CSV table of C-alpha atoms and ligand atoms in Angstrom, one decimal:
chain,number,residue,atom,x,y,z
O,30,MET,CA,-0.9,-2.1,15.5
O,31,THR,CA,0.2,2.3,15.5
O,32,GLU,CA,2.3,3.8,13.9
O,33,SER,CA,5.7,3.0,16.0
O,34,ASP,CA,5.1,-0.1,15.3
O,35,TYR,CA,6.8,0.1,11.9
O,36,CYS,CA,10.4,1.2,10.6
O,37,LYS,CA,9.8,4.0,8.8
O,38,ARG,CA,12.0,5.6,5.1
O,39,THR,CA,11.9,7.3,2.7
O,40,ALA,CA,13.2,7.3,-1.4
O,41,VAL,CA,13.0,10.7,-3.0
O,42,THR,CA,12.3,10.3,-6.9
O,43,ARG,CA,11.3,12.8,-9.3
O,44,LEU,CA,8.4,12.1,-11.3
O,45,ALA,CA,8.1,12.7,-15.3
O,46,VAL,CA,5.1,14.4,-16.0
O,47,ASP,CA,4.2,15.1,-19.7
O,48,PRO,CA,2.5,18.8,-20.0
O,49,ALA,CA,-1.6,18.2,-19.3
O,50,ASP,CA,-0.9,16.4,-15.4
O,51,ARG,CA,1.5,18.6,-14.6
O,52,GLU,CA,-1.6,21.3,-15.2
O,53,ARG,CA,-3.5,19.3,-13.0
O,54,LEU,CA,-1.0,18.1,-10.6
O,55,LEU,CA,-0.2,22.2,-9.9
O,56,THR,CA,-3.9,23.0,-9.7
O,57,MET,CA,-4.2,19.8,-6.8
O,58,VAL,CA,-0.8,22.0,-4.9
O,59,GLY,CA,-3.3,25.1,-5.0
O,60,GLU,CA,-6.4,23.3,-3.5
O,61,TRP,CA,-4.3,21.6,-1.1
O,62,LYS,CA,-2.4,25.0,0.3
O,63,ARG,CA,-5.8,26.8,0.1
O,64,GLY,CA,-7.8,23.7,2.1
O,65,CYS,CA,-5.3,23.5,4.9
O,66,GLN,CA,-5.9,27.2,5.6
O,67,ILE,CA,-9.4,26.7,5.2
O,68,ALA,CA,-9.3,24.2,7.9
O,69,VAL,CA,-6.4,25.6,10.1
O,70,ASN,CA,-8.2,29.8,10.3
O,71,SER,CA,-11.4,27.5,11.8
O,72,ALA,CA,-9.1,25.2,13.9
O,73,TRP,CA,-6.9,28.3,15.2
O,74,GLY,CA,-8.0,28.9,18.6
O,75,GLN,CA,-10.5,25.9,19.2
O,76,CYS,CA,-8.4,23.1,18.5
O,77,HIS,CA,-6.2,20.5,18.2
O,78,THR,CA,-6.4,17.4,17.6
O,79,ARG,CA,-6.8,15.8,14.7
O,80,ASN,CA,-10.3,14.2,14.8
O,81,GLU,CA,-11.3,17.3,16.4
O,82,VAL,CA,-10.3,20.0,12.7
O,83,GLN,CA,-11.4,16.7,10.9
O,84,GLN,CA,-14.9,17.5,12.8
O,85,LEU,CA,-14.9,20.9,12.4
O,86,ALA,CA,-13.5,21.7,9.2
O,87,TYR,CA,-14.2,18.4,6.6
O,88,ASP,CA,-18.1,19.8,5.5
O,89,GLU,CA,-16.2,23.2,4.6
O,90,LEU,CA,-13.8,22.0,2.6
O,91,ARG,CA,-15.8,19.7,0.6
O,92,GLU,CA,-17.7,22.6,0.0
O,93,ARG,CA,-15.6,25.8,-0.3
O,94,THR,CA,-12.4,23.1,-2.1
O,95,ASP,CA,-12.1,20.9,-5.3
O,96,LEU,CA,-10.4,18.4,-3.0
O,97,GLY,CA,-12.6,14.9,-2.5
O,98,SER,CA,-12.9,13.1,0.8
O,99,GLN,CA,-10.0,11.7,1.7
O,100,HIS,CA,-7.6,14.0,0.2
O,101,ALA,CA,-10.1,16.9,2.9
O,102,VAL,CA,-9.7,14.3,5.3
O,103,LEU,CA,-5.6,14.4,5.6
O,104,ALA,CA,-5.9,18.1,4.6
O,105,THR,CA,-7.7,18.1,8.3
O,106,HIS,CA,-4.6,16.2,9.7
O,107,ARG,CA,-2.2,18.4,8.4
O,108,ALA,CA,-3.5,21.7,10.1
O,109,ALA,CA,-3.9,19.7,13.3
O,110,GLU,CA,-0.3,19.2,13.0
O,111,ALA,CA,0.6,23.3,12.2
O,112,VAL,CA,-2.1,23.7,15.1
O,113,LYS,CA,-1.0,21.9,17.9
O,114,ARG,CA,3.2,23.0,17.0
O,115,ALA,CA,1.5,27.0,16.7
O,116,ARG,CA,1.0,26.3,19.9
O,117,ALA,CA,3.6,25.1,21.2
O,118,ARG,CA,5.4,26.5,20.6
O,119,ASP,CA,3.6,30.2,21.4
O,120,GLU,CA,1.2,29.1,24.6
O,121,ASP,CA,-0.5,32.4,24.3
O,122,GLY,CA,-2.3,31.6,21.6
O,123,ASP,CA,-1.3,35.1,19.7
O,124,PRO,CA,-3.0,34.6,16.3
O,125,ASP,CA,-0.3,36.2,14.7
O,126,ALA,CA,1.2,32.9,15.2
O,127,ARG,CA,-1.6,31.1,13.2
O,128,PRO,CA,-0.3,28.8,10.4
O,129,GLU,CA,0.1,30.0,7.1
O,130,PHE,CA,-0.4,27.6,4.0
O,131,THR,CA,3.2,28.3,1.8
O,132,ALA,CA,4.8,25.1,0.6
O,133,PRO,CA,3.7,23.6,-2.8
O,134,THR,CA,3.0,20.1,-1.0
O,135,VAL,CA,0.8,17.8,-1.7
O,136,VAL,CA,0.8,14.7,1.6
O,137,TYR,CA,-0.7,11.4,-0.3
O,138,ASP,CA,-1.2,7.9,1.4
O,139,THR,CA,-2.3,4.6,-0.6
O,140,ARG,CA,-6.3,5.7,-0.5
O,141,THR,CA,-5.0,8.6,-2.7
O,142,MET,CA,-1.7,7.0,-4.0
O,143,THR,CA,-0.9,4.2,-5.7
O,144,VAL,CA,2.5,2.4,-6.8
O,145,PHE,CA,3.1,1.0,-9.3
O,146,ASP,CA,5.6,-2.2,-9.9
O,147,ASP,CA,6.4,-0.8,-13.1
O,148,ARG,CA,7.3,2.3,-11.1
O,149,THR,CA,5.7,4.0,-12.2
O,150,VAL,CA,2.2,6.0,-9.1
O,151,SER,CA,-0.7,7.0,-9.9
O,152,LEU,CA,-1.9,9.9,-8.3
O,153,THR,CA,-5.7,11.3,-7.4
O,154,THR,CA,-5.9,15.3,-7.9
O,155,THR,CA,-9.0,17.5,-7.9
O,156,GLY,CA,-10.0,15.9,-11.8
O,157,GLU,CA,-8.2,12.9,-13.1
O,158,ARG,CA,-6.2,11.2,-11.8
O,159,VAL,CA,-2.6,11.9,-12.4
O,160,HIS,CA,-0.5,8.2,-14.3
O,161,CYS,CA,3.4,8.8,-14.2
O,162,ASP,CA,6.6,7.0,-15.1
O,163,LEU,CA,8.4,8.0,-11.2
O,164,VAL,CA,12.5,8.6,-12.9
O,165,VAL,CA,14.7,6.3,-10.7
O,166,PRO,CA,18.7,6.3,-10.7
O,167,ASP,CA,20.0,3.2,-12.0
O,168,ALA,CA,21.5,2.1,-8.9
O,169,GLY,CA,19.4,4.7,-6.8
O,170,TYR,CA,18.8,3.7,-3.6
O,171,GLN,CA,15.2,3.7,-4.1
O,172,SER,CA,15.3,0.6,-5.9
O,173,GLN,CA,15.8,-1.7,-2.6
O,174,TYR,CA,12.2,-0.5,-1.3
O,175,LEU,CA,10.2,-0.4,-4.2
O,176,ASP,CA,11.6,-3.7,-5.4
O,177,ASP,CA,11.9,-5.6,-1.7
O,178,ASP,CA,7.5,-7.1,-0.7
O,179,ARG,CA,8.8,-5.7,3.0
O,180,TRP,CA,8.5,-2.5,2.0
O,181,GLU,CA,4.8,-1.4,1.8
O,182,PRO,CA,3.2,2.3,0.1
O,183,SER,CA,2.6,4.8,3.3
O,184,LYS,CA,2.6,8.2,3.9
O,185,SER,CA,4.1,10.2,1.3
O,186,THR,CA,4.5,13.1,0.1
O,187,LEU,CA,4.4,15.6,-3.4
O,188,HIS,CA,6.2,18.6,-3.7
O,189,TYR,CA,7.2,21.1,-5.9
O,190,ARG,CA,10.7,22.4,-6.6
O,191,ASP,CA,12.1,24.2,-9.5
O,192,GLY,CA,9.8,23.4,-11.0
O,193,ASP,CA,10.1,19.8,-11.4
O,194,PHE,CA,7.2,17.4,-9.1
O,195,VAL,CA,9.1,15.3,-6.4
O,196,LEU,CA,7.7,12.6,-5.1
O,197,HIS,CA,9.3,12.4,-1.0
O,198,LEU,CA,7.4,8.4,-0.9
O,199,GLY,CA,7.3,7.1,2.3
O,200,PHE,CA,7.8,3.1,3.2
O,201,ARG,CA,6.6,1.2,5.9
O,202,THR,CA,7.7,-2.2,7.4
O,203,PRO,CA,6.6,-3.9,10.4
O,204,ARG,CA,8.8,-3.9,12.8
O,205,SER,CA,9.8,-7.4,14.1
O,206,ASP,CA,9.5,-7.6,18.3
O,207,PRO,CA,12.1,-8.1,20.0
O,208,ASP,CA,12.3,-10.3,22.7
O,209,PRO,CA,10.5,-10.2,25.2
O,210,PRO,CA,12.8,-9.4,28.5
O,211,GLY,CA,14.5,-12.2,30.3
O,212,GLU,CA,13.6,-12.6,34.3
O,213,ASP,CA,16.5,-11.2,34.6
O,214,ALA,CA,16.2,-7.8,32.8
O,215,THR,CA,17.6,-4.1,33.2
O,216,VAL,CA,15.4,-1.4,33.5
O,217,LEU,CA,16.9,2.6,32.4
O,218,GLY,CA,14.7,4.7,34.3
O,219,VAL,CA,13.8,8.0,33.1
O,220,ASP,CA,12.7,10.5,34.5
O,221,LEU,CA,11.5,13.9,32.3
O,222,GLY,CA,11.6,17.5,33.2
O,223,VAL,CA,11.8,20.8,32.4
O,224,ASP,CA,15.6,21.9,34.9
O,225,ASN,CA,16.1,18.8,33.9
O,226,LEU,CA,15.2,17.7,30.6
O,227,ALA,CA,15.9,14.3,31.3
O,228,VAL,CA,18.1,12.3,34.3
O,229,THR,CA,18.6,8.5,34.1
O,230,SER,CA,18.5,6.3,37.1
O,231,THR,CA,22.4,5.5,36.3
O,232,ALA,CA,22.5,9.2,37.4
O,233,ARG,CA,23.4,11.2,33.7
O,234,PHE,CA,21.4,14.2,33.3
O,235,PHE,CA,20.3,15.7,31.0
O,236,PRO,CA,19.6,19.3,31.8
O,237,GLY,CA,16.9,21.6,30.4
O,238,GLY,CA,18.1,24.7,31.2
O,239,GLU,CA,18.8,25.7,27.4
O,240,LEU,CA,15.8,23.9,26.2
O,241,ASP,CA,13.4,26.4,28.3
O,242,HIS,CA,15.5,29.6,27.7
O,243,ARG,CA,15.5,29.2,24.1
O,244,GLN,CA,11.3,28.2,24.3
O,245,ARG,CA,11.2,31.8,26.6
O,246,GLU,CA,13.5,34.0,24.4
O,247,PHE,CA,11.5,33.2,21.0
O,248,ALA,CA,8.4,33.6,23.8
O,249,ASP,CA,9.4,36.9,24.5
O,250,LEU,CA,10.1,37.4,20.7
O,251,ARG,CA,6.7,37.3,19.6
O,252,ALA,CA,5.2,39.7,22.4
O,253,ASP,CA,7.7,42.2,21.6
O,254,LEU,CA,5.8,42.1,18.0
O,255,ARG,CA,2.4,41.7,18.7
O,256,THR,CA,2.0,44.8,18.5
O,257,THR,CA,4.2,45.2,15.4
O,258,ASP,CA,2.3,44.1,12.3
O,259,THR,CA,4.4,44.8,9.4
O,260,ARG,CA,6.9,41.9,7.0
O,261,SER,CA,10.3,42.1,8.0
O,262,ALA,CA,8.2,41.6,11.6
O,263,ARG,CA,6.5,38.6,10.9
O,264,ARG,CA,9.7,37.4,8.5
O,265,THR,CA,12.1,37.9,11.5
O,266,LEU,CA,10.0,35.5,13.8
O,267,ARG,CA,9.2,33.0,11.5
O,268,ARG,CA,13.0,32.8,11.5
O,269,ALA,CA,13.2,33.3,15.2
O,270,GLY,CA,11.0,30.1,15.2
O,271,GLU,CA,12.9,28.3,13.0
O,272,HIS,CA,15.6,28.8,14.5
O,273,ALA,CA,13.7,27.5,17.7
O,274,ASP,CA,12.8,24.6,16.6
O,275,ARG,CA,16.6,23.5,14.9
O,276,TYR,CA,17.8,23.6,19.1
O,277,ALA,CA,15.0,21.7,20.4
O,278,ARG,CA,14.9,18.7,17.3
O,279,ASP,CA,19.3,19.1,17.5
O,280,TYR,CA,19.0,18.9,21.1
O,281,LEU,CA,16.1,16.8,21.7
O,282,HIS,CA,18.3,13.7,18.8
O,283,GLU,CA,21.0,14.8,21.3
O,284,VAL,CA,19.3,13.5,24.7
O,285,ALA,CA,17.2,10.3,22.9
O,286,GLY,CA,21.4,9.4,21.8
O,287,GLY,CA,23.0,10.1,25.4
O,288,ILE,CA,20.1,7.9,26.8
O,289,VAL,CA,20.3,4.9,24.5
O,290,GLU,CA,23.8,4.6,25.1
O,291,GLU,CA,23.4,5.1,29.0
O,292,ALA,CA,21.3,1.6,28.4
O,293,GLU,CA,24.1,-0.4,26.3
O,294,ARG,CA,26.0,0.6,28.5
O,295,HIS,CA,24.5,-0.4,31.6
O,296,GLY,CA,23.2,-3.3,29.9
O,297,CYS,CA,19.7,-2.4,30.2
O,298,ASP,CA,16.9,-4.3,28.0
O,299,VAL,CA,14.3,-2.2,28.7
O,300,ILE,CA,14.9,2.4,28.8
O,301,ALA,CA,10.8,3.0,30.5
O,302,PHE,CA,9.3,6.4,30.9
O,303,GLY,CA,6.5,7.8,33.0
O,304,GLU,CA,3.6,7.2,31.4
O,305,LEU,CA,3.6,11.6,29.1
O,306,GLY,CA,-0.1,11.8,29.5
O,307,ASP,CA,0.1,13.1,32.8
O,308,VAL,CA,2.8,16.2,31.9
O,309,HIS,CA,0.7,18.5,33.9
O,310,ASP,CA,-0.5,17.3,36.3
O,311,LEU,CA,3.2,16.2,37.2
O,312,LEU,CA,4.6,18.9,36.8
O,313,PRO,CA,3.1,22.8,37.0
O,314,ASP,CA,6.2,24.6,35.4
O,315,ALA,CA,5.3,21.6,31.9
O,316,GLY,CA,3.8,24.1,29.1
O,317,GLU,CA,2.8,23.3,26.2
O,318,PHE,CA,5.7,23.3,24.5
O,319,HIS,CA,7.5,20.2,27.2
O,320,GLU,CA,4.8,18.3,26.8
O,321,TRP,CA,5.5,18.0,22.9
O,322,ALA,CA,9.3,18.0,23.5
O,323,PHE,CA,8.5,15.1,25.4
O,324,GLU,CA,6.8,13.1,22.9
O,325,ARG,CA,9.7,14.1,20.0
O,326,LEU,CA,12.3,12.1,23.3
O,327,PHE,CA,9.8,9.5,23.9
O,328,GLU,CA,9.9,9.4,20.3
O,329,PHE,CA,13.5,9.4,18.9
O,330,VAL,CA,14.2,7.8,22.0
O,331,ALA,CA,12.2,4.4,20.5
O,332,TYR,CA,13.5,4.2,17.5
O,333,ARG,CA,17.1,4.3,18.5
O,334,ALA,CA,16.1,2.0,20.9
O,335,ALA,CA,13.6,-0.8,18.4
O,336,GLU,CA,17.0,-0.6,16.9
O,337,ARG,CA,19.1,-1.8,18.8
O,338,ASP,CA,16.2,-4.5,20.5
O,339,VAL,CA,15.5,-2.5,23.3
O,340,THR,CA,11.6,-2.5,24.7
O,341,VAL,CA,10.6,1.2,25.2
O,342,VAL,CA,7.6,1.0,28.3
O,343,GLN,CA,5.1,3.7,29.9
O,344,VAL,CA,4.7,3.4,33.3
O,345,ASN,CA,2.3,4.8,35.5
O,346,PRO,CA,4.4,7.9,37.3
O,347,GLU,CA,1.9,8.4,40.3
O,348,TYR,CA,3.9,9.1,43.0
O,349,THR,CA,7.1,8.6,41.5
O,350,SER,CA,8.9,11.6,43.1
O,351,GLN,CA,7.5,11.1,46.4
O,352,ARG,CA,8.8,7.9,47.4
O,353,CYS,CA,11.5,7.4,49.5
O,354,THR,CA,13.6,4.7,47.3
O,355,ALA,CA,15.4,3.4,50.2
O,356,CYS,CA,12.7,2.4,52.7
O,357,GLY,CA,9.5,3.3,49.8
O,358,PHE,CA,8.1,5.0,52.6
O,359,THR,CA,5.8,7.7,50.2
O,360,HIS,CA,5.0,11.4,51.3
O,361,PRO,CA,4.6,14.7,49.2
O,362,GLN,CA,6.7,16.2,51.8
O,363,ASN,CA,9.6,14.0,51.4
O,364,ARG,CA,10.3,16.7,48.2
O,365,ASP,CA,11.9,19.8,49.4
O,366,VAL,CA,9.0,23.1,48.5
O,367,GLU,CA,11.9,24.0,45.0
O,368,ARG,CA,11.2,19.9,44.0
O,369,THR,CA,14.5,19.8,43.9
O,370,HIS,CA,16.0,17.5,46.1
O,371,PHE,CA,14.6,14.6,48.5
O,372,GLU,CA,15.0,13.5,51.5
O,373,CYS,CA,12.4,11.0,53.3
O,374,LEU,CA,10.9,12.1,56.7
O,375,LYS,CA,11.2,8.2,57.7
O,376,CYS,CA,14.4,7.1,57.5
O,377,GLY,CA,16.4,10.3,56.6
O,378,ASN,CA,17.6,9.4,52.9
O,379,GLU,CA,18.9,12.1,51.6
O,380,ALA,CA,19.0,12.3,47.0
O,381,ASN,CA,18.2,14.6,43.8
O,382,ASP,CA,14.7,14.7,43.4
O,383,ASP,CA,14.0,13.6,39.9
O,384,TYR,CA,17.4,10.9,40.4
O,385,ASN,CA,15.3,9.2,43.5
O,386,ALA,CA,12.3,9.9,40.6
O,387,ALA,CA,14.4,8.1,38.0
O,388,LYS,CA,15.0,5.1,39.9
O,389,ASN,CA,10.9,5.4,41.3
O,390,VAL,CA,10.3,4.8,37.3
O,391,ALA,CA,12.4,1.7,37.0
O,392,PHE,CA,11.3,0.5,39.9
O,393,ARG,CA,7.5,0.3,38.6
O,394,CYS,CA,8.1,-2.5,35.4
O,395,ILE,CA,10.0,-4.8,38.2
O,396,ARG,CA,7.1,-7.7,38.4
O,397,ARG,CA,6.8,-8.4,41.8
O,398,GLY,CA,8.4,-4.8,42.6
O,399,PRO,CA,6.6,-2.3,45.1
O,400,LEU,CA,5.4,-0.6,42.8
O,401,SER,CA,4.3,-3.4,40.2
O,402,SER,CA,1.4,-2.1,38.4
O,403,ARG,CA,2.2,-2.9,35.3
O,404,GLY,CA,4.9,-5.7,34.9
O,405,VAL,CA,6.6,-6.6,32.5
O,406,GLY,CA,9.6,-9.1,33.6
O,407,ALA,CA,12.0,-7.1,34.9
O,408,THR,CA,13.9,-7.6,37.8
O,409,TYR,CA,16.4,-4.8,37.4
O,410,CYS,CA,17.1,-1.2,38.1
O,411,ALA,CA,20.9,-0.1,36.5
O,412,LEU,CA,22.5,1.5,38.3
O,413,SER,CA,25.6,4.0,37.9
O,414,SER,CA,27.5,1.2,40.6
O,415,GLY,CA,25.6,-1.7,38.8
O,416,ARG,CA,22.1,-3.0,39.4
O,417,VAL,CA,19.7,-3.3,41.8
O,418,THR,CA,16.0,-5.0,43.1
O,419,PRO,CA,13.0,-3.3,44.6
O,420,ASP,CA,13.3,-5.4,47.8
O,421,GLY,CA,17.2,-4.0,47.7
O,422,ASP,CA,19.3,-6.7,47.1
O,423,PHE,CA,22.5,-5.3,44.7
O,424,VAL,CA,24.8,-6.3,41.9
O,425,PRO,CA,27.7,-3.9,41.6
O,426,ASN,CA,29.5,-3.5,38.3
O,427,GLU,CA,32.1,-5.7,37.1
O,428,GLU,CA,33.9,-3.0,34.7
O,429,LEU,CA,31.9,-0.4,32.2
O,430,ALA,CA,33.4,1.9,30.0
O,431,GLU,CA,34.3,5.1,30.5
O,432,VAL,CA,31.7,7.5,29.3
O,433,PRO,CA,31.7,11.5,29.0
O,434,LYS,CA,29.0,12.8,31.8
O,435,THR,CA,26.4,15.6,29.2
A,513,ZN,ZN1,12.9,6.3,53.0
């Protein structure tokens, strides 16, 4: 099972900590921050995946900090996430962008934390383990996870805030497998890009201009402030970064909601994306930021879709932008040089480039279709006006609720 096979929830609970344990936890917080920083400093400009950072920094953390072996591993992973985020914000790898760990937190997992049925928790520190009570309000929502064996504790974060220790206790439960789509299932194809962040096979367009624009603005600001190494410049930059981040996440959530809504409106059983790994090959304009944005968008869609029994898949996106959906003729010059307009050299079919690609993405996951390398057993691709098979058999929609176009 991978991470995305689980539903996750967080129960925020205060800890009842005696003075001796308090000192242990505070020391732990300090070592954790130091460990994450050491790992970031080593990895910066070198690598950013969990495995790479772990390989590079683990021994150093064991040597230079009092973190135990598992917390040393977790710190390298935390550092990898931070480096990845910073790279996504700034493509040039500007040294000023190197993350700094100032937040008083520690990441725990089930090897460093045990939650007991009597509502106590045991936490690894640099010294003795701390065993303390979870302070759960009567009838608090936390009980529904603590008292239900279907939810198992998972990755959690300890926070020190205003003199209190608060545990953001993670719980997870395996997602129930959605029924495999039936023979007559319908697929919503989604094409991702820069100008249009997402376009569906039902011709719903989610523009990407504002997201791209704000990201560039932030990169420019960083470039401007590069030579101004003052406190206030760093603060300005950090705030601008957080602001750009928040906008991106909010917008990605909005688009994810729109895509799932589109799937429901058209009775789709499957939402298909092109595989995200090939982003750079397929989209020369897309950089680290878009790679990050596409991954989040996919994650947000998968999360929402799972609650509605809609399957989300990734298909091989090769040639989806070059193939004519009318006659099947595939050629790179079917697209104009600006890569916005599709015109088939063979049959003259004209379409928006991204919309054409979205339909091909849907066809890709239809069994026996012309591009069926990995069929999921579906039959139809959802269009705005109805459903169509790869062979062109069309079933018009009877009636659809009006949803405003984004
Ligand atoms: Zn054609």
